[in-house]
XYZ file of N, CA and C in Angstrom:
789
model
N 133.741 -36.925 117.612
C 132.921 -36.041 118.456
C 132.452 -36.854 119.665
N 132.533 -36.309 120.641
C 132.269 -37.088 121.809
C 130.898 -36.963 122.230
N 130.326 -38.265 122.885
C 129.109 -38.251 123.166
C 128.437 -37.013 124.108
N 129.495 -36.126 124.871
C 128.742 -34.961 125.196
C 128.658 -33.882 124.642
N 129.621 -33.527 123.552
C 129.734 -32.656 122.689
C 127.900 -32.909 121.052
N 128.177 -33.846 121.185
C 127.037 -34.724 120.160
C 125.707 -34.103 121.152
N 125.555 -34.540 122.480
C 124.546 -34.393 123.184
C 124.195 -32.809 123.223
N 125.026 -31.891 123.679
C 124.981 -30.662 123.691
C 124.424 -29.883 122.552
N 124.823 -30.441 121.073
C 124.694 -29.983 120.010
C 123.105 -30.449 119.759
N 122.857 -31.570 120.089
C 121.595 -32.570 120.013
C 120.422 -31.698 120.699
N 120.932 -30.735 122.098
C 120.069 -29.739 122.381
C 120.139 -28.529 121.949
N 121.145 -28.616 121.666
C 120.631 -26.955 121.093
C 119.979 -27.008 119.397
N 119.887 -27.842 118.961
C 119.123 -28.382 117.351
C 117.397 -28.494 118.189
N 117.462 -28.651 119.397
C 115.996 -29.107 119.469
C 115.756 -27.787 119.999
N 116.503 -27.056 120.650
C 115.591 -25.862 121.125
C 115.250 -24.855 119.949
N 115.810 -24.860 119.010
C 116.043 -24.079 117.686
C 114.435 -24.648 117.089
N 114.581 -26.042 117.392
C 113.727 -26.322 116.498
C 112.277 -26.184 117.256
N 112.007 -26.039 118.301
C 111.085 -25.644 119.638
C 111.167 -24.410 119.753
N 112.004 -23.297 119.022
C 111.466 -22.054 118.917
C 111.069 -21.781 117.537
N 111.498 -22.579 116.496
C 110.478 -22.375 115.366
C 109.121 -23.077 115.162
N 109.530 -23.773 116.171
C 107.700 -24.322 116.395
C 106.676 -23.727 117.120
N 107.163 -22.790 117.885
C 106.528 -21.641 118.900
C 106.246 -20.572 118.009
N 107.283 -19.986 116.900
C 107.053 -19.171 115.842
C 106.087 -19.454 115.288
N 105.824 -20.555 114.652
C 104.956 -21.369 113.517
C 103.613 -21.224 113.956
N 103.653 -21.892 115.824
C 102.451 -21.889 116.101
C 101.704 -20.474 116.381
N 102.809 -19.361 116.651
C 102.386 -18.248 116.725
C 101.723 -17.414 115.808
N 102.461 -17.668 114.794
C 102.065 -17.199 113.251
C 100.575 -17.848 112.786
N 100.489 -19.012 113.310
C 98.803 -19.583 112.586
C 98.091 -19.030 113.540
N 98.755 -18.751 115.173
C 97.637 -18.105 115.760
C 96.986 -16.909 115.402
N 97.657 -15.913 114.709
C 97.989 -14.531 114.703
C 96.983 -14.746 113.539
N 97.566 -15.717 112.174
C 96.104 -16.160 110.816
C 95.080 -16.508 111.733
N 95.268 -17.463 112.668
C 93.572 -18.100 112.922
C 92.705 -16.683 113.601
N 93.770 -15.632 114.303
C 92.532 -14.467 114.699
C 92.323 -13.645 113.642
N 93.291 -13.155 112.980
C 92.735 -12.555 111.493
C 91.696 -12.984 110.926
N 91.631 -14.135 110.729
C 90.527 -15.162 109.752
C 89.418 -15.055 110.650
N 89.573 -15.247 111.713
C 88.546 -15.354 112.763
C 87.997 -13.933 113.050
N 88.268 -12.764 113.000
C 87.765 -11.452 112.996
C 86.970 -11.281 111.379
N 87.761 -11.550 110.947
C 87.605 -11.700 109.163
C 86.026 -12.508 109.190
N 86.005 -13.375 109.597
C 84.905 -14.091 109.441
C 83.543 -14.024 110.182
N 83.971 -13.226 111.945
C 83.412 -12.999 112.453
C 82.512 -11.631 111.427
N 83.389 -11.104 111.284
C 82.575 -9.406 110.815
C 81.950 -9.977 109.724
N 81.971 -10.417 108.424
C 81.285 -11.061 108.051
C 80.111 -11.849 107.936
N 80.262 -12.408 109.332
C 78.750 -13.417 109.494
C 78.047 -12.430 110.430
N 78.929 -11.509 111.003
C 78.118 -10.345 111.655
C 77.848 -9.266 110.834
N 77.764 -9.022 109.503
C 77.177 -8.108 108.510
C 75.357 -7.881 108.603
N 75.156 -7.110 109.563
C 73.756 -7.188 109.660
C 72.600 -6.797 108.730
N 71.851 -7.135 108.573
C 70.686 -7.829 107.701
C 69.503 -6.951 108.080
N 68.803 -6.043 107.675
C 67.866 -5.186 108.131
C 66.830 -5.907 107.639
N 65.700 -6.200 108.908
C 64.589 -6.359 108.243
C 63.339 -5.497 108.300
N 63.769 -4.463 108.646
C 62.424 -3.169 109.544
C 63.433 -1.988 108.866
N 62.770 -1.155 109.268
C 63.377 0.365 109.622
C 62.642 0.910 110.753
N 63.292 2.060 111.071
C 62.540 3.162 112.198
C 63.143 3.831 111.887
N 62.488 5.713 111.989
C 62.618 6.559 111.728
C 62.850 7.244 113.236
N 63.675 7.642 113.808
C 63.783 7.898 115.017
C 64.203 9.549 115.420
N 63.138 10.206 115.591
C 63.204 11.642 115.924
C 63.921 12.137 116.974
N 64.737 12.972 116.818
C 64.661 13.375 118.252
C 64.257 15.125 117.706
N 63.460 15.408 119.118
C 62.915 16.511 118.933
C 63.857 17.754 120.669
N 64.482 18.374 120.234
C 65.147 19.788 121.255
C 63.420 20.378 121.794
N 63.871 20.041 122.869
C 62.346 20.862 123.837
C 63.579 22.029 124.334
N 62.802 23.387 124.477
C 63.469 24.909 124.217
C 63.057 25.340 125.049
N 63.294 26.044 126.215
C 62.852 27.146 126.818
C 63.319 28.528 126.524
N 62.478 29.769 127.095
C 63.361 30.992 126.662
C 63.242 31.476 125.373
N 62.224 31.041 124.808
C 61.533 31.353 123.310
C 63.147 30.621 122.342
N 63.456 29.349 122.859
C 64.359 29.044 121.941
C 65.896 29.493 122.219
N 66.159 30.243 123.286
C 67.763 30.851 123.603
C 67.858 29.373 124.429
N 67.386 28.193 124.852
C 68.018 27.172 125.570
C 67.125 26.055 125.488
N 68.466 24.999 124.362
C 67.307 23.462 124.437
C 68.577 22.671 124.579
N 67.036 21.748 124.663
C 68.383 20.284 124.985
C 67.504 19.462 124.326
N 68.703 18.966 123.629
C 68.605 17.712 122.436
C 69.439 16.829 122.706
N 68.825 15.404 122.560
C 69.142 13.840 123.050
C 70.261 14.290 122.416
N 71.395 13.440 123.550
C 73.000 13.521 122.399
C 72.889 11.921 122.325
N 73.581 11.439 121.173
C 73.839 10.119 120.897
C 75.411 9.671 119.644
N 75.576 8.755 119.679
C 76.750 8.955 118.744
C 75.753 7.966 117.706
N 75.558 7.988 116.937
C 74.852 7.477 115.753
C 75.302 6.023 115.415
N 76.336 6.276 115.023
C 77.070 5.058 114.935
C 77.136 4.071 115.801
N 77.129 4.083 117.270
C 77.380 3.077 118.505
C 75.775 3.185 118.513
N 74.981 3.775 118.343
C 73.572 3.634 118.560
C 73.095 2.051 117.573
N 73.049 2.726 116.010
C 73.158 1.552 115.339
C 73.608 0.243 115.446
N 75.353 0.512 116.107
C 75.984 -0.896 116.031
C 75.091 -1.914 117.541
N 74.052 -0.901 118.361
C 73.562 -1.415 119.305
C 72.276 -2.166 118.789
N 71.619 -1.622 117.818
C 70.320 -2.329 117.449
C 70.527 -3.062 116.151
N 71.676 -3.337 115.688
C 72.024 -4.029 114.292
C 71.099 -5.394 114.573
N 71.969 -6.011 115.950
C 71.607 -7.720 116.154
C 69.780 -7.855 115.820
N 68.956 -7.104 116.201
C 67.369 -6.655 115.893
C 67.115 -6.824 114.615
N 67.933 -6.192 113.781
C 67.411 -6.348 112.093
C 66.997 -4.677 112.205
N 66.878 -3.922 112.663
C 66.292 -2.785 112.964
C 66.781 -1.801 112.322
N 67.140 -1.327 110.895
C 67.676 0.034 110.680
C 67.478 1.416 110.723
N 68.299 2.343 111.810
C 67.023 3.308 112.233
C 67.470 4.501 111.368
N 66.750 5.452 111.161
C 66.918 6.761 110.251
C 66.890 7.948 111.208
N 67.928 8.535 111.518
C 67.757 9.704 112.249
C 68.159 11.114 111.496
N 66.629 11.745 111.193
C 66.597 12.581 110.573
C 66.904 14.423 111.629
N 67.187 15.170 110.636
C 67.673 16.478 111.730
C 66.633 16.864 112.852
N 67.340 17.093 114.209
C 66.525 16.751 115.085
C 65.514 18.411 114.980
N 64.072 18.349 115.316
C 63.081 19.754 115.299
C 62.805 20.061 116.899
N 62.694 21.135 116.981
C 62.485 22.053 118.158
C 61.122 21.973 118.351
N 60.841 22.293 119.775
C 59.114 22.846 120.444
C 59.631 24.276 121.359
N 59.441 25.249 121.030
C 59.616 26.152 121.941
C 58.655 26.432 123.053
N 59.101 27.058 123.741
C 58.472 27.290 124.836
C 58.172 26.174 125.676
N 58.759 25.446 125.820
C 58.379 23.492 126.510
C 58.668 24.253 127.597
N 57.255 23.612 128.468
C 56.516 23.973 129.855
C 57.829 22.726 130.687
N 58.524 22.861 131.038
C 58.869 21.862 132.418
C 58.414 22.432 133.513
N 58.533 21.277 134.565
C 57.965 21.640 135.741
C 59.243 21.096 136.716
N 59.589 21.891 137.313
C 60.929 21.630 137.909
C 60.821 21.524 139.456
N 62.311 21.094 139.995
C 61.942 20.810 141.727
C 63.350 21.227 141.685
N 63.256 22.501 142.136
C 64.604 22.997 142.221
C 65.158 23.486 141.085
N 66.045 23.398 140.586
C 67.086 23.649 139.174
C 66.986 22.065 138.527
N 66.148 21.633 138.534
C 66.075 19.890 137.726
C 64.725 19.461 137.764
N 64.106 19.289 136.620
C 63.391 19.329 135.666
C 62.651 17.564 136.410
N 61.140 17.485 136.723
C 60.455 16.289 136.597
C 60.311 15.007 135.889
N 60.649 14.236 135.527
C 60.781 13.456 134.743
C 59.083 13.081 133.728
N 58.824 12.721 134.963
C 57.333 12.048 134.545
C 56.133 13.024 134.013
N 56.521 14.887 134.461
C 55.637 15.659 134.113
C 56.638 16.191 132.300
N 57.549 15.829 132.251
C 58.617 16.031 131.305
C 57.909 15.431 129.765
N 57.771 13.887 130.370
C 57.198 12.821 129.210
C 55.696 13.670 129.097
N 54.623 13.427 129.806
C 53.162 14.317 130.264
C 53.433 14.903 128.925
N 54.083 16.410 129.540
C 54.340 17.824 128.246
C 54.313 17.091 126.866
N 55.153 16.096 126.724
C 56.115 16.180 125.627
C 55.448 15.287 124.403
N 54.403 13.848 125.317
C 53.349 13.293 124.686
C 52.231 14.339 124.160
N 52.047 15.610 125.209
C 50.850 16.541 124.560
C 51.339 17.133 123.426
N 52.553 17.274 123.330
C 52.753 18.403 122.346
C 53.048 17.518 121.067
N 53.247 16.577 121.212
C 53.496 15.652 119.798
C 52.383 14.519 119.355
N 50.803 14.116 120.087
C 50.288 13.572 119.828
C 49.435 14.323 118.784
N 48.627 13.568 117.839
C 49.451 12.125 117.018
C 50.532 12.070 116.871
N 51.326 11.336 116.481
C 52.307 10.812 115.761
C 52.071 11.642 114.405
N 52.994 12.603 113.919
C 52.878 13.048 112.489
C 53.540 11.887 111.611
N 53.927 11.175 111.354
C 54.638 10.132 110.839
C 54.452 8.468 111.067
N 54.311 7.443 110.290
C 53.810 6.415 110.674
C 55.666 6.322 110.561
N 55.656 4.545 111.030
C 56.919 3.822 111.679
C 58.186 5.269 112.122
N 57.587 5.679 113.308
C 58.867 7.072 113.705
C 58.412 6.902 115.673
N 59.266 7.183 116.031
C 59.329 7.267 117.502
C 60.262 8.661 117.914
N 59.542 9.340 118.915
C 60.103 10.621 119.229
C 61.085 10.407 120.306
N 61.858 11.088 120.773
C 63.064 11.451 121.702
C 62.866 12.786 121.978
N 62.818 12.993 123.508
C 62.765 15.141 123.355
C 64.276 14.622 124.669
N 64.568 15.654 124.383
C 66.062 15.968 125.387
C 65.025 16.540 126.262
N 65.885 16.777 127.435
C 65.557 17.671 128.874
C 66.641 18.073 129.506
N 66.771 19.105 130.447
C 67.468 19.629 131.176
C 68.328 18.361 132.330
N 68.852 18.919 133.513
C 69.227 17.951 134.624
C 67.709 17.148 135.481
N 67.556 15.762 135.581
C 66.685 15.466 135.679
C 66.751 15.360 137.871
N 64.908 15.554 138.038
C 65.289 15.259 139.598
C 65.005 14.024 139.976
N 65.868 13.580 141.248
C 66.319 11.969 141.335
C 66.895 11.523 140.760
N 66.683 9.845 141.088
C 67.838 9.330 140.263
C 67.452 8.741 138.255
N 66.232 9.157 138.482
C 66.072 8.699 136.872
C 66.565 9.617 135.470
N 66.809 9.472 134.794
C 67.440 10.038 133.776
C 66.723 9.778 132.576
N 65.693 8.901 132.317
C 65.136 9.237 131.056
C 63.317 8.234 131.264
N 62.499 7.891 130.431
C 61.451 7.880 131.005
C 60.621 7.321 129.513
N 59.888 6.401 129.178
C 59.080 6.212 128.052
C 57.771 5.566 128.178
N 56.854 5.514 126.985
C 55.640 4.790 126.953
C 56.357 3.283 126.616
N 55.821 2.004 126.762
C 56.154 0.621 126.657
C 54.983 0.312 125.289
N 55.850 -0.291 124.293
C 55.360 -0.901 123.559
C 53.722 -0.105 123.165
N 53.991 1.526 123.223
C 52.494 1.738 122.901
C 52.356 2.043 121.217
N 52.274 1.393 120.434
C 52.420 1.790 119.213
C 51.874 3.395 118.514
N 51.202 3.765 119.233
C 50.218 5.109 119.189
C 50.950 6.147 119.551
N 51.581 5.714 120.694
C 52.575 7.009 121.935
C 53.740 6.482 121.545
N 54.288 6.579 120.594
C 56.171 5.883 120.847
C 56.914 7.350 121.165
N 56.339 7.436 122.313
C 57.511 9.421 123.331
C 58.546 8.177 123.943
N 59.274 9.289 124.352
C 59.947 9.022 125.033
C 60.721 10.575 125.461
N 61.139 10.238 126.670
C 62.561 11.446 127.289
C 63.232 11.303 127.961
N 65.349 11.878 127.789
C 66.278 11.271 127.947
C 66.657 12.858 128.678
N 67.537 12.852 129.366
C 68.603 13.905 130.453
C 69.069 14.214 128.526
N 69.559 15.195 128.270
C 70.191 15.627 127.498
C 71.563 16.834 128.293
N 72.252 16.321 129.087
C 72.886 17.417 129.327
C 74.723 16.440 129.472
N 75.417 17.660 129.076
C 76.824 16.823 129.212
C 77.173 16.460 130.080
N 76.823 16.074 131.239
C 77.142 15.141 132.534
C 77.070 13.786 131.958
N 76.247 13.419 131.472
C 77.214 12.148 131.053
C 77.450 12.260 129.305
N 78.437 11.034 129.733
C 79.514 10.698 128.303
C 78.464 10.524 127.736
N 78.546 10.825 126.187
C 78.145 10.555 124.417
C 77.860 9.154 124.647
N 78.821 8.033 125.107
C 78.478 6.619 125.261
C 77.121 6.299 126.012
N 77.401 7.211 127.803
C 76.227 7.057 128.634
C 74.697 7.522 127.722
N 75.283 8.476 127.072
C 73.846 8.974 126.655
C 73.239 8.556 125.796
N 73.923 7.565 124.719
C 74.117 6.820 123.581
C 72.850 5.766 124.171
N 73.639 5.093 125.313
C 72.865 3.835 125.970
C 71.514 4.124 126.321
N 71.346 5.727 126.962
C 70.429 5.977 127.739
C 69.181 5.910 126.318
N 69.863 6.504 125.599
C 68.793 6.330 124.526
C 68.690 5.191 123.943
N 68.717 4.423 123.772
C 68.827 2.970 123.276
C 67.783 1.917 124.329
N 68.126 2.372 125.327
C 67.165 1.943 126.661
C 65.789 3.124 126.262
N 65.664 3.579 126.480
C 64.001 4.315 126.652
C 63.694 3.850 124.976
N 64.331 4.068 123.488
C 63.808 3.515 122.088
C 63.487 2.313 122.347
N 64.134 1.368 123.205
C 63.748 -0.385 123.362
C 62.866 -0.343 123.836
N 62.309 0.599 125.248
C 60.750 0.639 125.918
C 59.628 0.789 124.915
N 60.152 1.901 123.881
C 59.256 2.015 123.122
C 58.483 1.282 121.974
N 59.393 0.438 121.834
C 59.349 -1.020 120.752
C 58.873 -2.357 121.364
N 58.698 -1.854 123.136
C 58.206 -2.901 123.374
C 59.181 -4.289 124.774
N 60.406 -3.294 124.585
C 61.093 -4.434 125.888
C 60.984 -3.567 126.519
N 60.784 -4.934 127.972
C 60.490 -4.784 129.370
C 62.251 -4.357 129.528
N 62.023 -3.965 131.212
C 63.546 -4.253 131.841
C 64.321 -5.208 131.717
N 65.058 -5.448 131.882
C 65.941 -6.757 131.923
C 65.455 -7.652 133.631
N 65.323 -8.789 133.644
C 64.974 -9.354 135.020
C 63.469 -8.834 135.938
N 62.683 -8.225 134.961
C 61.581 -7.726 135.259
C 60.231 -8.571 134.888
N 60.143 -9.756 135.760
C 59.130 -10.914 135.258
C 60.027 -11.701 133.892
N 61.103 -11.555 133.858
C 61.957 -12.416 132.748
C 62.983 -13.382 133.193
N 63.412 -13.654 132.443
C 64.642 -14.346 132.754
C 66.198 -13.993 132.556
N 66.309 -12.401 131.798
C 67.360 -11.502 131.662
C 67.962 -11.383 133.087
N 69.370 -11.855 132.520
C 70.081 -11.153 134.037
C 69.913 -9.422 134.444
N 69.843 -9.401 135.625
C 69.110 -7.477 135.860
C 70.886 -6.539 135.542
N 71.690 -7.013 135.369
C 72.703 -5.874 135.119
C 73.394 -6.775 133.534
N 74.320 -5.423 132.945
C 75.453 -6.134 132.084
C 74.816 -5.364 131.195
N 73.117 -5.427 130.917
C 73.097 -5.136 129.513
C 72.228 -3.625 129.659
N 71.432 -3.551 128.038
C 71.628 -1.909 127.745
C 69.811 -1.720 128.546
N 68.396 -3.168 128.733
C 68.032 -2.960 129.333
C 67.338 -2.967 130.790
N 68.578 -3.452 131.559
C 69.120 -2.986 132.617
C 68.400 -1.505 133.122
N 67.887 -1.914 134.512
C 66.623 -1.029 135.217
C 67.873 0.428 135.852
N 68.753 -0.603 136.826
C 69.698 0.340 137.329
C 71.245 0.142 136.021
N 71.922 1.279 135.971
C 73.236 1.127 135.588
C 74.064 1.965 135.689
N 75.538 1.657 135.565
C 76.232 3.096 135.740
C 76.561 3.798 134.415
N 76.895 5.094 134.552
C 77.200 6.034 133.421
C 78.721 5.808 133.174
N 79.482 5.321 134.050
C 80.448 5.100 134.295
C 81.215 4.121 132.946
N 80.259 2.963 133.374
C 80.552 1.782 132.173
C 79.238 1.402 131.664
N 78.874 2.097 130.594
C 77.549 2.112 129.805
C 77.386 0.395 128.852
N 76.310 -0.027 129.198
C 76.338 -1.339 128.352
C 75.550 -0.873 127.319
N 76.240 -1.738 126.469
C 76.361 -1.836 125.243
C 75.436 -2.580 124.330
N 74.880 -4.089 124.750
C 74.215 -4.826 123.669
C 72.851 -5.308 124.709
N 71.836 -5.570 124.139
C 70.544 -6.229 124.448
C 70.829 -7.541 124.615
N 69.924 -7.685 125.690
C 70.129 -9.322 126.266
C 69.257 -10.429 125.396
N 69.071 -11.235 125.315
C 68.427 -12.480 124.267
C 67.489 -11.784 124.988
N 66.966 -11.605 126.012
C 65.526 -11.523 126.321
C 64.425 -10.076 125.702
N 65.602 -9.295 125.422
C 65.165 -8.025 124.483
C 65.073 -8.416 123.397
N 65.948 -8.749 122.931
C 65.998 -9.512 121.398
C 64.925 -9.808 120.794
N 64.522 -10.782 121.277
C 63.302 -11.425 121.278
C 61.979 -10.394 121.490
N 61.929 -9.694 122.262
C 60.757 -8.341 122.480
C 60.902 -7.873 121.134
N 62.094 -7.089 120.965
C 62.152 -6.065 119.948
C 62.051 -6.880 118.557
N 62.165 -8.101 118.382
C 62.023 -8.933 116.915
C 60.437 -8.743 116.926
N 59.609 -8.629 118.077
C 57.889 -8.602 117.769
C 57.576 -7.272 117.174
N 58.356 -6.015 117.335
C 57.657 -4.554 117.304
C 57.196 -4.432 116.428
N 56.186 -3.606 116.682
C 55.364 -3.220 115.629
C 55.523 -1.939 114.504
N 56.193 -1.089 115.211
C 56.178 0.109 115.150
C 56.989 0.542 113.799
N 58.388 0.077 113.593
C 59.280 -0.190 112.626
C 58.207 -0.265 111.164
N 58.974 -0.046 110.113
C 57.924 -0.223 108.595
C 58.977 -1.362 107.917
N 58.378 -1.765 106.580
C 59.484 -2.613 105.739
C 60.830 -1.951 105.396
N 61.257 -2.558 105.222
C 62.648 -2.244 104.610
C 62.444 -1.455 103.097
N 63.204 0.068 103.064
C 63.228 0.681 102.227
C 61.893 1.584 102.275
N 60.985 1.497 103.553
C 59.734 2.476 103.293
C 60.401 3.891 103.825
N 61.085 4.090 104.280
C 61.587 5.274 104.816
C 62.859 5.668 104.525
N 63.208 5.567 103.500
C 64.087 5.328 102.415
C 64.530 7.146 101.838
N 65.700 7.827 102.836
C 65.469 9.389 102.737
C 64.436 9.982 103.856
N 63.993 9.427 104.803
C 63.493 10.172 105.100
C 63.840 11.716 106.002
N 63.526 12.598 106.294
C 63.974 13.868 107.006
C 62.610 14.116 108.258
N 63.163 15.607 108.687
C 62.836 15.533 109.807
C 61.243 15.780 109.409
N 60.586 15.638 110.562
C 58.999 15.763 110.391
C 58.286 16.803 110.856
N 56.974 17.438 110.326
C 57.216 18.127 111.026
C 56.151 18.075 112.071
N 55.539 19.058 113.203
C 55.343 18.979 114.556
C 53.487 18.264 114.138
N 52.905 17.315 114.673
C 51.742 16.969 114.736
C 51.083 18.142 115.383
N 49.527 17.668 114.928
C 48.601 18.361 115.549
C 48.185 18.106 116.581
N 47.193 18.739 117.617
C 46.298 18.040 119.042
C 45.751 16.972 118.774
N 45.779 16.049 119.634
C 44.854 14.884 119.310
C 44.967 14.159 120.830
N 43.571 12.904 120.438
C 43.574 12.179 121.880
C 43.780 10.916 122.014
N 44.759 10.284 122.201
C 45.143 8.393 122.194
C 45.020 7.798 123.420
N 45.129 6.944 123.604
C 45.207 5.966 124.591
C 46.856 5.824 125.455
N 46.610 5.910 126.262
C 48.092 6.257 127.439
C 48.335 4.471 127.219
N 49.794 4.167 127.318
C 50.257 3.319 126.971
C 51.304 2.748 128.359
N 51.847 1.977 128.793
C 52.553 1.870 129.778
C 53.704 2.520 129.964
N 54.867 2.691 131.246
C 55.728 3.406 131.147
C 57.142 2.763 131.661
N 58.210 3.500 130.999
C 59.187 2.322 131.519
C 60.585 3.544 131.610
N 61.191 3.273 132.990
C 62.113 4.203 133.696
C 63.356 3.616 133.724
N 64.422 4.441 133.227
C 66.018 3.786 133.654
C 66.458 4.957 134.474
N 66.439 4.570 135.754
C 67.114 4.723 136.739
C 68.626 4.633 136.850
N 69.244 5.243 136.558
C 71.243 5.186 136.454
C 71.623 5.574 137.671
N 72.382 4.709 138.092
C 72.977 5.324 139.316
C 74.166 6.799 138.946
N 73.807 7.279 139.721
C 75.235 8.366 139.611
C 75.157 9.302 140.937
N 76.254 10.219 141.258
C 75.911 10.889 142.211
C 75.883 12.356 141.519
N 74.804 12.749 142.945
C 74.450 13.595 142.785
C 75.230 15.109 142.816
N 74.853 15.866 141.439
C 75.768 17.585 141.874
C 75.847 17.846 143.060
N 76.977 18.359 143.723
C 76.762 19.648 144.713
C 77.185 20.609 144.010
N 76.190 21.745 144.834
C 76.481 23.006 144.628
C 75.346 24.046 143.342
């Protein structure tokens, strides 16, 4: 065999053997992400150390022929407050008929929205529970509206209308429940970057974020509001409190960019 025939053969044994080494290495890559998802979900098996009971209540006009109730997907809600320890209970959402809005045009006030919606539900009928009321199209650019960290007032109110995605609305609620537990904005006297995450002052509906920044984290690990683990264990919907008089609590606005209807 001649030394170029030997040589020729000599490469093609090494490329053979340089594509089963590309195989090989491909194949442990393909185990190391398996194992590595595998392990990830695992050490990400979240750990409840609270509960919340989280209402949402349909505000009705029209003796009840038209409400709007927070939409959320349950599931992406949860997988948003897992990292918290926070397990929330969302029991069937209850109606207020006749909810007074005060509108500017065909779109509903925001801030006289929350007003209504704190009168009609103070007290709190329920200890560790925070309310949600849906609303119509909101005017301007804000879309939902809450008390901050008031343990007394945990209202809150979100746009409930299908203009935006199940995701957007998912977030939107996740942002005003975090006001209510107690986080600020993101980059608001903090050190949170002001976009990316879920509380984020401005954002788009477009591409809804998804997870709380360390700097929420940290807020929402203080709340108060949440009970032990297993106190709300079954719980269902509640029903409507009586009149009463509390202490006004601070307020906290997510502003979403989007444009505006014509027509």
């Amino acid at each position: 065999m001649t030394l170029w025939i030997r040589a020729r053969l000599a490469a093609a044994g090494a490329r053979r053997r340089s594509r089963a080494a590309r195989r090989l290495a491909a194949a442990a890559l393909g185990a190391g992400l398996i194992a590595g998802v595998g392990a990830g979900a695992a050490h990400a098996t979240p750990v409840y150390t609270s509960e919340l009971a989280v209402q949402r209540v349909s505000l009705c006009t029209d003796a009840g022929l038209t409400c709007f109730t927070p939409r959320l997907d349950a599931t992406l809600l949860q997988a948003m407050y897992d990292p918290t320890g926070i397990l929330l209970l969302l029991p069937a959402p209850i109606q207020i008929l006749n909810f007074s809005f005060v509108f500017e045009g065909a779109e509903a006030r925001l801030e006289d929205a929350l007003s209504e919606f704190a009168d009609a539900m103070r007290p709190p009928a329920a200890a560790h529970t925070a309310y949600m009321g849906g609303t119509p199209e909101i005017f301007g650019s804000g879309l939902g509206l809450a008390y901050v960290g008031a343990l007394y007032y945990p209202f809150g109110v979100v746009q409930a209308t299908d203009r935006l995605s199940l995701a957007a609305s998912t977030t939107l609620f996740a942002h005003e429940l975090g006001h209510i537990l107690g986080a600020p904005h993101d980059g608001d006297g903090n050190t949170a970057p002001t976009s990316g995450f879920i509380m984020a002052s401005v954002s788009t509906p477009a591409s809804p974020a998804t997870e709380f920044s360390g700097v929420s984290l940290l807020a929402l690990e203080g709340a108060q509001l949440p009970g032990a683990p297993g106190s709300l264990t079954g719980a269902t919907a509640v029903p409507l409190p009586a009149p009463g008089l509390l202490a006004l609590g601070g307020l906290g606005a997510l502003a979403l960019v989007r444009r505006r209807a014509k027509g």
